[in-house]
């Protein structure tokens, strides 16, 4: 798009003069996201402040074949919010109203720009619970979470964003409002367009209102930290906990490199000589919590845990989870470039995947810190590097290829929770089939004939 | 299709001579399903015995523009398995293998023709739990359940079929195998085609393998029956239980007419003078079950329950649920035609919906028995009539229109669990928008250009 004056005026008429940006500095601000990919500058940035303006802006973009990338907080790790060069970025940060929290019927209706943590806090203040807790929830938006099917620490027991989306109303490329889903917990009406919108990364429609399922709060919880002399012992413990039919709310793993890095980042008294840590929380009825905690402690010890420390109060519990939350920022601090992957395997394959990551780290002479959601097979191998070092970057790319290869070989998937975006679309055919890509592309081509909705993501065009 | 000899020979070459049926009696057998709609005879019935044959049969149908209706057990209540006149019916009853039950990773892979209850029993024998329990599960198939997003009694706490489908591999119209979803609990890879297949009623693809999520079994449960002097008192109790943040596994309602009919059907000692019954089961950790049961009993009594009987053993528990399972067959016995609806409202609207059903019953002078899943707002008003009585049938059709109208007016949905099929496609636009139908039709038109996949369902063509 050339940001020609007449068109800019049209956008200003729809959105107001203050909500159309074309200054170089604005364009630069929205040219990248959380992924390790090259910047691409949009030609214009649009900030609708109400649904009507959003729909009209989408329609105007389509009329003029301007490519749209909708952006929440831009925390995306696979380039899902990197705009098309010369396209438009639509910001959702002025579409940030919680429209309704219905305490009788256990649902909420929100605009896409509502910040996840603020929403979760508001829900909690009404005595209810919104379980999805992606790592970026302090700043990420519900719209972004739905577009990416964001996961989080509680995925093991409570599922991911997908499991809480009851309905999505969205604009098609013509600015027509499409309604899907319901405020009822059961709905078998029409195509499951709500399900289709989840994880579609902004390529099939522009979200207007999202209806989310809420659940009653959890009455009790207990957190603990178990220290292991080897990654394998920790990985075996994870499998043994699941085999015992205990479903912890969270079951997180950290390797020695991550432990040392976190301790260096914030002196929290982590055991820096431990080869692996498991951070575990069980929740539910107080009696169940007591029993599960005792069983988990036993299982840890049977699997060679050197120690198991149970958090005795809220302060100690917060310390456990602060350590986990510190993992990514601490690792990211070490080197100029931090590649956070989320290849995911069936949980029984965690020990094998841990072995593979160790081998890959050696083979390509790379620093890989590994932490993540071991309970659901969703590890985050994190490669610390410097993209400007061409030789090392070449090895990083080979290592990533091999990580995906091995994960798929174990019956795993390319992405547990970060999505495909631009970073992984080339691998899609390895997990699915050529026919699967063609089916997806046929669908996209008819729903977005001019290809304006977040091009280049998922299916490669 | 005219079932010409050459084409029949081609089908026989793919499927084997014994698996291609064109006799009048065979065609008649597959011309109807559980819905109150006119029969439509197919020209040919195909019974693939393996995946490869299934894919080839689909491709051959597409080449010859033969319209396909895939049929599991044909228990569908909205005409979803009524074939196109002169089309093909594909039976899944020879695609009935449980391919894998993975106890470590808590998933199963099945062919579409596996019978739901047999699958649930096999899963239970491995010490795991598959929660969805549609009313027809004794004969219904997993493929049918997924195509319809079947619900059941446990929807309130455990969700519906949708919530347990991790992956669907399916054939597109060209017989290409499309892979979606994963064996991992977290998956953000590509379009959520798995979600799209759920509830698509056989109109977008033909299922090959379904991957289902399993969960640990529930350690304890307690069932009870509460007798109420009025429907309103029972409905208020439902709202009060949810407001107390208790989530029973099942929370079922029966009106006086249904109670009397069930008691007449099987002498089980039901209180025939009760205006309403609630059948409630709470489950979970034994301590939680004790507490929840006591709270539920209190709430019932505070809301004017005349009595609350807690099942003391398995025999008494079975008696409670047998009474509930008897509701539909008992009602269906009374008159030649039984129209079972599933309009669903947000649960707080149950009292209002009960009022509306009473008014409609009077206004149109019809016998309506009401029972159903009160806990999730999914009632089953059941109209007992005789379709040959033209005058009465005219009033039935008006009553059904009004039931949907009122349910939508309360923020409800056309279908909680029976799907849209042929019976409700004319109402779709009332719940959504014209644009929503167009979006759906565009998608269907490109994925199935010749319109061979179960035409006439959901979107009306």
Short mmCIF file of N, CA, C and O in Angstrom, two decimals, chain A residues 26-129:
data_model
loop_
_atom_site.label_atom_id
_atom_site.label_comp_id
_atom_site.label_asym_id
_atom_site.label_seq_id
_atom_site.Cartn_x
_atom_site.Cartn_y
_atom_site.Cartn_z
N UNK A 26 5.91 5.38 14.48
CA UNK A 26 4.77 4.50 14.76
C UNK A 26 4.88 3.22 13.96
O UNK A 26 4.66 2.12 14.48
N UNK A 27 5.23 3.37 12.69
CA UNK A 27 5.32 2.20 11.82
C UNK A 27 6.39 1.25 12.34
O UNK A 27 6.21 0.03 12.35
N UNK A 28 7.51 1.83 12.81
CA UNK A 28 8.59 0.99 13.33
C UNK A 28 8.13 0.21 14.57
O UNK A 28 8.43 -0.97 14.74
N UNK A 29 7.36 0.91 15.43
CA UNK A 29 6.93 0.29 16.70
C UNK A 29 6.13 -0.98 16.48
O UNK A 29 6.09 -1.85 17.35
N UNK A 30 5.47 -1.07 15.34
CA UNK A 30 4.62 -2.23 15.10
C UNK A 30 5.15 -3.12 13.98
O UNK A 30 4.40 -3.84 13.34
N UNK A 31 6.45 -3.06 13.79
CA UNK A 31 7.06 -3.82 12.69
C UNK A 31 7.59 -5.17 13.15
O UNK A 31 8.08 -5.95 12.35
N UNK A 32 7.49 -5.49 14.44
CA UNK A 32 8.07 -6.74 14.96
C UNK A 32 7.21 -7.26 16.11
O UNK A 32 6.32 -6.56 16.60
N UNK A 33 7.47 -8.49 16.51
CA UNK A 33 6.82 -9.02 17.71
C UNK A 33 7.83 -9.80 18.52
O UNK A 33 9.03 -9.52 18.45
N UNK A 34 7.38 -10.80 19.31
CA UNK A 34 8.30 -11.52 20.18
C UNK A 34 9.15 -12.57 19.47
O UNK A 34 10.00 -13.21 20.10
N UNK A 35 8.94 -12.77 18.17
CA UNK A 35 9.68 -13.81 17.44
C UNK A 35 11.04 -13.31 16.99
O UNK A 35 11.25 -12.12 16.81
N UNK A 36 11.97 -14.25 16.78
CA UNK A 36 13.29 -13.90 16.27
C UNK A 36 13.21 -13.92 14.74
O UNK A 36 13.61 -14.87 14.07
N UNK A 37 12.61 -12.87 14.19
CA UNK A 37 12.42 -12.76 12.74
C UNK A 37 12.68 -11.32 12.34
O UNK A 37 12.67 -10.42 13.19
N UNK A 38 12.90 -11.08 11.07
CA UNK A 38 13.18 -9.71 10.61
C UNK A 38 11.94 -8.82 10.71
O UNK A 38 10.82 -9.28 10.52
N UNK A 39 12.20 -7.54 10.99
CA UNK A 39 11.11 -6.55 11.02
C UNK A 39 10.49 -6.40 9.64
O UNK A 39 11.16 -6.57 8.63
N UNK A 40 9.20 -6.06 9.62
CA UNK A 40 8.53 -5.68 8.38
C UNK A 40 7.60 -4.51 8.72
O UNK A 40 6.70 -4.66 9.55
N UNK A 41 7.80 -3.40 8.07
CA UNK A 41 7.05 -2.19 8.44
C UNK A 41 5.70 -2.11 7.73
O UNK A 41 5.63 -2.31 6.53
N UNK A 42 4.66 -1.80 8.50
CA UNK A 42 3.36 -1.53 7.86
C UNK A 42 3.40 -0.12 7.26
O UNK A 42 4.35 0.64 7.51
N UNK A 43 2.38 0.20 6.46
CA UNK A 43 2.29 1.55 5.91
C UNK A 43 1.39 2.42 6.77
O UNK A 43 1.45 3.65 6.71
N UNK A 44 0.55 1.75 7.56
CA UNK A 44 -0.42 2.51 8.34
C UNK A 44 -0.81 1.69 9.57
O UNK A 44 -0.81 0.46 9.53
N UNK A 45 -1.08 2.40 10.65
CA UNK A 45 -1.52 1.74 11.88
C UNK A 45 -2.88 2.33 12.27
O UNK A 45 -3.03 3.55 12.32
N UNK A 46 -3.85 1.44 12.50
CA UNK A 46 -5.23 1.87 12.76
C UNK A 46 -5.63 1.44 14.18
O UNK A 46 -5.32 0.34 14.60
N UNK A 47 -6.35 2.34 14.86
CA UNK A 47 -6.72 2.05 16.24
C UNK A 47 -8.21 2.28 16.44
O UNK A 47 -8.63 3.33 16.93
N UNK A 48 -9.05 1.31 16.03
CA UNK A 48 -10.49 1.49 16.21
C UNK A 48 -10.84 1.55 17.69
O UNK A 48 -10.25 0.84 18.51
N UNK A 49 -11.84 2.38 18.02
CA UNK A 49 -12.24 2.52 19.41
C UNK A 49 -13.63 1.93 19.67
O UNK A 49 -14.12 1.98 20.78
N UNK A 50 -14.25 1.40 18.63
CA UNK A 50 -15.51 0.70 18.83
C UNK A 50 -15.71 -0.32 17.70
O UNK A 50 -15.01 -0.27 16.68
N UNK A 51 -16.66 -1.22 17.91
CA UNK A 51 -16.86 -2.33 16.98
C UNK A 51 -17.24 -1.86 15.59
O UNK A 51 -16.77 -2.41 14.58
N UNK A 52 -18.11 -0.87 15.52
CA UNK A 52 -18.57 -0.39 14.23
C UNK A 52 -17.39 0.10 13.39
O UNK A 52 -17.26 -0.23 12.20
N UNK A 53 -16.52 0.89 14.05
CA UNK A 53 -15.35 1.41 13.35
C UNK A 53 -14.44 0.27 12.91
O UNK A 53 -13.87 0.29 11.81
N UNK A 54 -14.31 -0.75 13.76
CA UNK A 54 -13.48 -1.91 13.42
C UNK A 54 -13.99 -2.57 12.13
O UNK A 54 -13.23 -2.82 11.19
N UNK A 55 -15.30 -2.84 12.10
CA UNK A 55 -15.89 -3.48 10.92
C UNK A 55 -15.70 -2.65 9.66
O UNK A 55 -15.35 -3.17 8.58
N UNK A 56 -15.90 -1.34 9.79
CA UNK A 56 -15.75 -0.46 8.62
C UNK A 56 -14.30 -0.40 8.15
O UNK A 56 -14.03 -0.36 6.94
N UNK A 57 -13.38 -0.39 9.11
CA UNK A 57 -11.95 -0.34 8.73
C UNK A 57 -11.57 -1.61 7.98
O UNK A 57 -10.84 -1.55 6.98
N UNK A 58 -12.07 -2.76 8.43
CA UNK A 58 -11.77 -4.03 7.76
C UNK A 58 -12.30 -3.98 6.33
O UNK A 58 -11.60 -4.32 5.36
N UNK A 59 -13.55 -3.52 6.18
CA UNK A 59 -14.16 -3.46 4.85
C UNK A 59 -13.37 -2.53 3.93
O UNK A 59 -13.14 -2.84 2.75
N UNK A 60 -12.94 -1.39 4.46
CA UNK A 60 -12.18 -0.44 3.64
C UNK A 60 -10.83 -1.05 3.22
O UNK A 60 -10.39 -0.86 2.07
N UNK A 61 -10.20 -1.76 4.13
CA UNK A 61 -8.95 -2.44 3.77
C UNK A 61 -9.20 -3.43 2.64
O UNK A 61 -8.44 -3.50 1.68
N UNK A 62 -10.29 -4.19 2.74
CA UNK A 62 -10.56 -5.20 1.72
C UNK A 62 -10.84 -4.54 0.36
O UNK A 62 -10.32 -4.98 -0.66
N UNK A 63 -11.62 -3.47 0.39
CA UNK A 63 -11.91 -2.76 -0.87
C UNK A 63 -10.63 -2.33 -1.57
O UNK A 63 -10.53 -2.35 -2.79
N UNK A 64 -9.65 -1.93 -0.75
CA UNK A 64 -8.40 -1.42 -1.31
C UNK A 64 -7.27 -2.46 -1.30
O UNK A 64 -6.11 -2.12 -1.49
N UNK A 65 -7.64 -3.71 -1.02
CA UNK A 65 -6.66 -4.81 -0.99
C UNK A 65 -5.47 -4.50 -0.09
O UNK A 65 -4.32 -4.84 -0.41
N UNK A 66 -5.75 -3.86 1.03
CA UNK A 66 -4.69 -3.58 2.01
C UNK A 66 -4.62 -4.74 2.98
O UNK A 66 -5.63 -5.13 3.58
N UNK A 67 -3.45 -5.29 3.15
CA UNK A 67 -3.29 -6.47 4.01
C UNK A 67 -3.28 -6.06 5.49
O UNK A 67 -2.63 -5.09 5.87
N UNK A 68 -4.02 -6.81 6.29
CA UNK A 68 -4.28 -6.48 7.69
C UNK A 68 -3.58 -7.45 8.63
O UNK A 68 -3.71 -8.66 8.46
N UNK A 69 -2.89 -6.92 9.63
CA UNK A 69 -2.46 -7.74 10.76
C UNK A 69 -3.05 -7.14 12.02
O UNK A 69 -2.79 -5.98 12.34
N UNK A 70 -3.89 -7.90 12.70
CA UNK A 70 -4.47 -7.42 13.96
C UNK A 70 -3.46 -7.70 15.07
O UNK A 70 -2.88 -8.78 15.13
N UNK A 71 -3.25 -6.72 15.94
CA UNK A 71 -2.22 -6.85 16.96
C UNK A 71 -2.79 -6.54 18.35
O UNK A 71 -3.40 -5.50 18.56
N UNK A 72 -2.62 -7.50 19.26
CA UNK A 72 -2.98 -7.26 20.65
C UNK A 72 -1.77 -6.65 21.33
O UNK A 72 -1.48 -5.47 21.15
N UNK A 73 -1.03 -7.49 22.08
CA UNK A 73 0.15 -6.97 22.77
C UNK A 73 1.44 -7.28 22.01
O UNK A 73 2.51 -6.84 22.41
N UNK A 74 1.35 -8.04 20.94
CA UNK A 74 2.55 -8.33 20.14
C UNK A 74 3.53 -9.25 20.84
O UNK A 74 4.73 -9.22 20.55
N UNK A 75 3.06 -10.07 21.78
CA UNK A 75 3.97 -10.98 22.49
C UNK A 75 4.21 -12.27 21.72
O UNK A 75 4.92 -13.15 22.18
N UNK A 76 3.61 -12.36 20.55
CA UNK A 76 3.70 -13.58 19.73
C UNK A 76 5.14 -14.02 19.50
O UNK A 76 6.01 -13.21 19.22
N UNK A 77 5.36 -15.33 19.57
CA UNK A 77 6.72 -15.87 19.46
C UNK A 77 7.00 -16.54 18.12
O UNK A 77 8.07 -17.13 17.92
N UNK A 78 6.02 -16.51 17.20
CA UNK A 78 6.24 -17.14 15.90
C UNK A 78 6.00 -16.16 14.74
O UNK A 78 5.82 -16.59 13.61
N UNK A 79 5.98 -14.87 15.04
CA UNK A 79 5.82 -13.88 13.97
C UNK A 79 4.37 -13.67 13.54
O UNK A 79 4.12 -13.05 12.51
N UNK A 80 3.45 -14.15 14.34
CA UNK A 80 2.03 -14.02 13.99
C UNK A 80 1.56 -12.58 13.93
O UNK A 80 0.57 -12.27 13.27
N UNK A 81 2.27 -11.66 14.60
CA UNK A 81 1.88 -10.25 14.56
C UNK A 81 2.90 -9.39 13.82
O UNK A 81 2.90 -8.17 13.96
N UNK A 82 3.75 -10.01 13.03
CA UNK A 82 4.61 -9.22 12.14
C UNK A 82 3.78 -8.88 10.90
O UNK A 82 3.27 -9.77 10.23
N UNK A 83 3.62 -7.58 10.61
CA UNK A 83 2.72 -7.20 9.50
C UNK A 83 3.32 -7.49 8.14
O UNK A 83 4.53 -7.70 8.00
N UNK A 84 2.46 -7.47 7.15
CA UNK A 84 2.91 -7.54 5.76
C UNK A 84 3.57 -6.20 5.43
O UNK A 84 3.06 -5.16 5.82
N UNK A 85 4.70 -6.22 4.72
CA UNK A 85 5.36 -4.94 4.40
C UNK A 85 4.39 -4.05 3.62
O UNK A 85 3.81 -4.49 2.62
N UNK A 86 4.19 -2.86 4.14
CA UNK A 86 3.28 -1.94 3.45
C UNK A 86 1.82 -2.15 3.75
O UNK A 86 0.96 -1.47 3.20
N UNK A 87 1.50 -3.09 4.63
CA UNK A 87 0.11 -3.35 4.99
C UNK A 87 -0.35 -2.48 6.15
O UNK A 87 0.30 -1.48 6.50
N UNK A 88 -1.48 -2.87 6.74
CA UNK A 88 -2.03 -2.14 7.89
C UNK A 88 -1.92 -2.99 9.15
O UNK A 88 -2.09 -4.20 9.10
N UNK A 89 -1.62 -2.33 10.26
CA UNK A 89 -1.74 -2.98 11.57
C UNK A 89 -2.99 -2.41 12.22
O UNK A 89 -3.18 -1.20 12.25
N UNK A 90 -3.87 -3.31 12.71
CA UNK A 90 -5.04 -2.86 13.47
C UNK A 90 -4.78 -3.16 14.94
O UNK A 90 -4.59 -4.33 15.32
N UNK A 91 -4.72 -2.11 15.74
CA UNK A 91 -4.49 -2.29 17.18
C UNK A 91 -5.82 -2.55 17.89
O UNK A 91 -6.83 -1.94 17.54
N UNK A 92 -5.79 -3.43 18.88
CA UNK A 92 -7.03 -3.70 19.63
C UNK A 92 -7.01 -3.03 21.01
O UNK A 92 -7.93 -3.24 21.80
N UNK A 93 -5.99 -2.22 21.28
CA UNK A 93 -5.88 -1.73 22.66
C UNK A 93 -6.94 -0.71 23.07
O UNK A 93 -7.07 -0.39 24.25
N UNK A 94 -7.74 -0.23 22.10
CA UNK A 94 -8.89 0.61 22.49
C UNK A 94 -10.19 -0.18 22.46
O UNK A 94 -11.27 0.38 22.70
N UNK A 95 -10.09 -1.45 22.16
CA UNK A 95 -11.27 -2.34 22.22
C UNK A 95 -11.05 -3.23 23.43
O UNK A 95 -10.79 -4.43 23.31
N UNK A 96 -11.11 -2.63 24.59
CA UNK A 96 -10.64 -3.32 25.80
C UNK A 96 -11.69 -3.35 26.91
O UNK A 96 -11.38 -3.30 28.08
N UNK A 97 -12.96 -3.45 26.50
CA UNK A 97 -14.04 -3.48 27.49
C UNK A 97 -14.42 -4.91 27.85
O UNK A 97 -14.60 -5.75 26.97
N UNK A 98 -14.54 -5.16 29.17
CA UNK A 98 -15.21 -6.38 29.62
C UNK A 98 -16.69 -6.06 29.55
O UNK A 98 -17.19 -5.24 30.31
N UNK A 99 -17.40 -6.66 28.62
CA UNK A 99 -18.80 -6.28 28.37
C UNK A 99 -19.73 -6.86 29.42
O UNK A 99 -20.74 -6.27 29.77
N UNK A 100 -19.40 -8.04 29.91
CA UNK A 100 -20.31 -8.71 30.85
C UNK A 100 -19.55 -9.82 31.57
O UNK A 100 -18.80 -10.57 30.95
N UNK A 101 -19.76 -9.92 32.87
CA UNK A 101 -19.35 -11.12 33.60
C UNK A 101 -20.61 -11.65 34.22
O UNK A 101 -21.20 -11.01 35.09
N UNK A 102 -21.08 -12.79 33.75
CA UNK A 102 -22.35 -13.33 34.21
C UNK A 102 -22.09 -14.40 35.26
O UNK A 102 -21.64 -15.51 34.96
N UNK A 103 -22.39 -14.03 36.52
CA UNK A 103 -22.05 -14.91 37.64
C UNK A 103 -23.02 -16.08 37.78
O UNK A 103 -22.69 -17.11 38.34
N UNK A 104 -24.26 -15.87 37.28
CA UNK A 104 -25.24 -16.96 37.35
C UNK A 104 -24.96 -18.03 36.30
O UNK A 104 -25.09 -19.22 36.55
N UNK A 105 -24.60 -17.56 35.11
CA UNK A 105 -24.45 -18.50 33.99
C UNK A 105 -23.00 -18.82 33.67
O UNK A 105 -22.71 -19.52 32.70
N UNK A 106 -22.10 -18.30 34.46
CA UNK A 106 -20.67 -18.64 34.38
C UNK A 106 -20.06 -18.39 32.99
O UNK A 106 -19.43 -19.28 32.41
N UNK A 107 -20.29 -17.18 32.48
CA UNK A 107 -19.58 -16.81 31.25
C UNK A 107 -19.24 -15.33 31.30
O UNK A 107 -19.78 -14.59 32.14
N UNK A 108 -18.35 -14.91 30.42
CA UNK A 108 -18.03 -13.49 30.29
C UNK A 108 -18.00 -13.14 28.81
O UNK A 108 -17.73 -14.01 27.97
N UNK A 109 -18.31 -11.90 28.48
CA UNK A 109 -18.18 -11.42 27.10
C UNK A 109 -17.21 -10.25 27.11
O UNK A 109 -17.39 -9.31 27.89
N UNK A 110 -16.20 -10.32 26.26
CA UNK A 110 -15.16 -9.29 26.26
C UNK A 110 -14.84 -8.84 24.84
O UNK A 110 -15.03 -9.59 23.88
N UNK A 111 -14.31 -7.63 24.74
CA UNK A 111 -13.72 -7.20 23.47
C UNK A 111 -12.32 -7.81 23.36
O UNK A 111 -11.72 -8.19 24.36
N UNK A 112 -11.79 -7.88 22.14
CA UNK A 112 -10.54 -8.63 21.96
C UNK A 112 -9.32 -8.01 22.65
O UNK A 112 -8.37 -8.73 22.97
N UNK A 113 -9.35 -6.70 22.92
CA UNK A 113 -8.16 -6.06 23.47
C UNK A 113 -8.04 -6.11 24.98
O UNK A 113 -7.10 -5.53 25.55
N UNK A 114 -8.95 -6.80 25.65
CA UNK A 114 -8.86 -6.92 27.11
C UNK A 114 -7.59 -7.69 27.48
O UNK A 114 -7.30 -8.74 26.91
N UNK A 115 -6.83 -7.16 28.45
CA UNK A 115 -5.59 -7.81 28.88
C UNK A 115 -5.94 -9.03 29.75
O UNK A 115 -6.76 -8.95 30.66
N UNK A 116 -5.30 -10.15 29.44
CA UNK A 116 -5.63 -11.43 30.08
C UNK A 116 -5.58 -11.35 31.61
O UNK A 116 -6.54 -11.76 32.27
N UNK A 117 -4.50 -10.84 32.16
CA UNK A 117 -4.36 -10.83 33.62
C UNK A 117 -5.40 -9.91 34.26
O UNK A 117 -5.92 -10.22 35.34
N UNK A 118 -5.71 -8.81 33.60
CA UNK A 118 -6.75 -7.91 34.16
C UNK A 118 -8.10 -8.60 34.14
O UNK A 118 -8.88 -8.49 35.09
N UNK A 119 -8.36 -9.32 33.08
CA UNK A 119 -9.61 -10.06 32.99
C UNK A 119 -9.67 -11.14 34.09
O UNK A 119 -10.66 -11.25 34.81
N UNK A 120 -8.58 -11.90 34.21
CA UNK A 120 -8.56 -12.97 35.22
C UNK A 120 -8.76 -12.39 36.62
O UNK A 120 -9.46 -12.98 37.46
N UNK A 121 -8.16 -11.22 36.87
CA UNK A 121 -8.29 -10.58 38.20
C UNK A 121 -9.73 -10.12 38.43
O UNK A 121 -10.28 -10.29 39.53
N UNK A 122 -10.34 -9.54 37.41
CA UNK A 122 -11.73 -9.08 37.53
C UNK A 122 -12.66 -10.27 37.79
O UNK A 122 -13.57 -10.19 38.63
N UNK A 123 -12.42 -11.36 37.07
CA UNK A 123 -13.22 -12.58 37.27
C UNK A 123 -13.04 -13.09 38.70
O UNK A 123 -14.01 -13.45 39.37
N UNK A 124 -11.78 -13.09 39.18
CA UNK A 124 -11.50 -13.58 40.54
C UNK A 124 -12.20 -12.71 41.57
O UNK A 124 -12.71 -13.22 42.58
N UNK A 125 -12.26 -11.41 41.30
CA UNK A 125 -12.91 -10.51 42.27
C UNK A 125 -14.42 -10.77 42.35
O UNK A 125 -15.06 -10.38 43.32
N UNK A 126 -14.97 -11.42 41.35
CA UNK A 126 -16.39 -11.81 41.40
C UNK A 126 -16.56 -13.23 41.96
O UNK A 126 -17.64 -13.82 41.86
N UNK A 127 -15.47 -13.80 42.46
CA UNK A 127 -15.56 -15.14 43.06
C UNK A 127 -15.58 -16.25 42.04
O UNK A 127 -16.04 -17.36 42.33
N UNK A 128 -15.07 -15.99 40.82
CA UNK A 128 -15.00 -17.04 39.80
C UNK A 128 -13.56 -17.19 39.31
O UNK A 128 -12.65 -16.53 39.82
N UNK A 129 -13.37 -18.06 38.31
CA UNK A 129 -12.01 -18.44 37.91
C UNK A 129 -11.93 -18.58 36.40
O UNK A 129 -12.78 -19.24 35.79
#
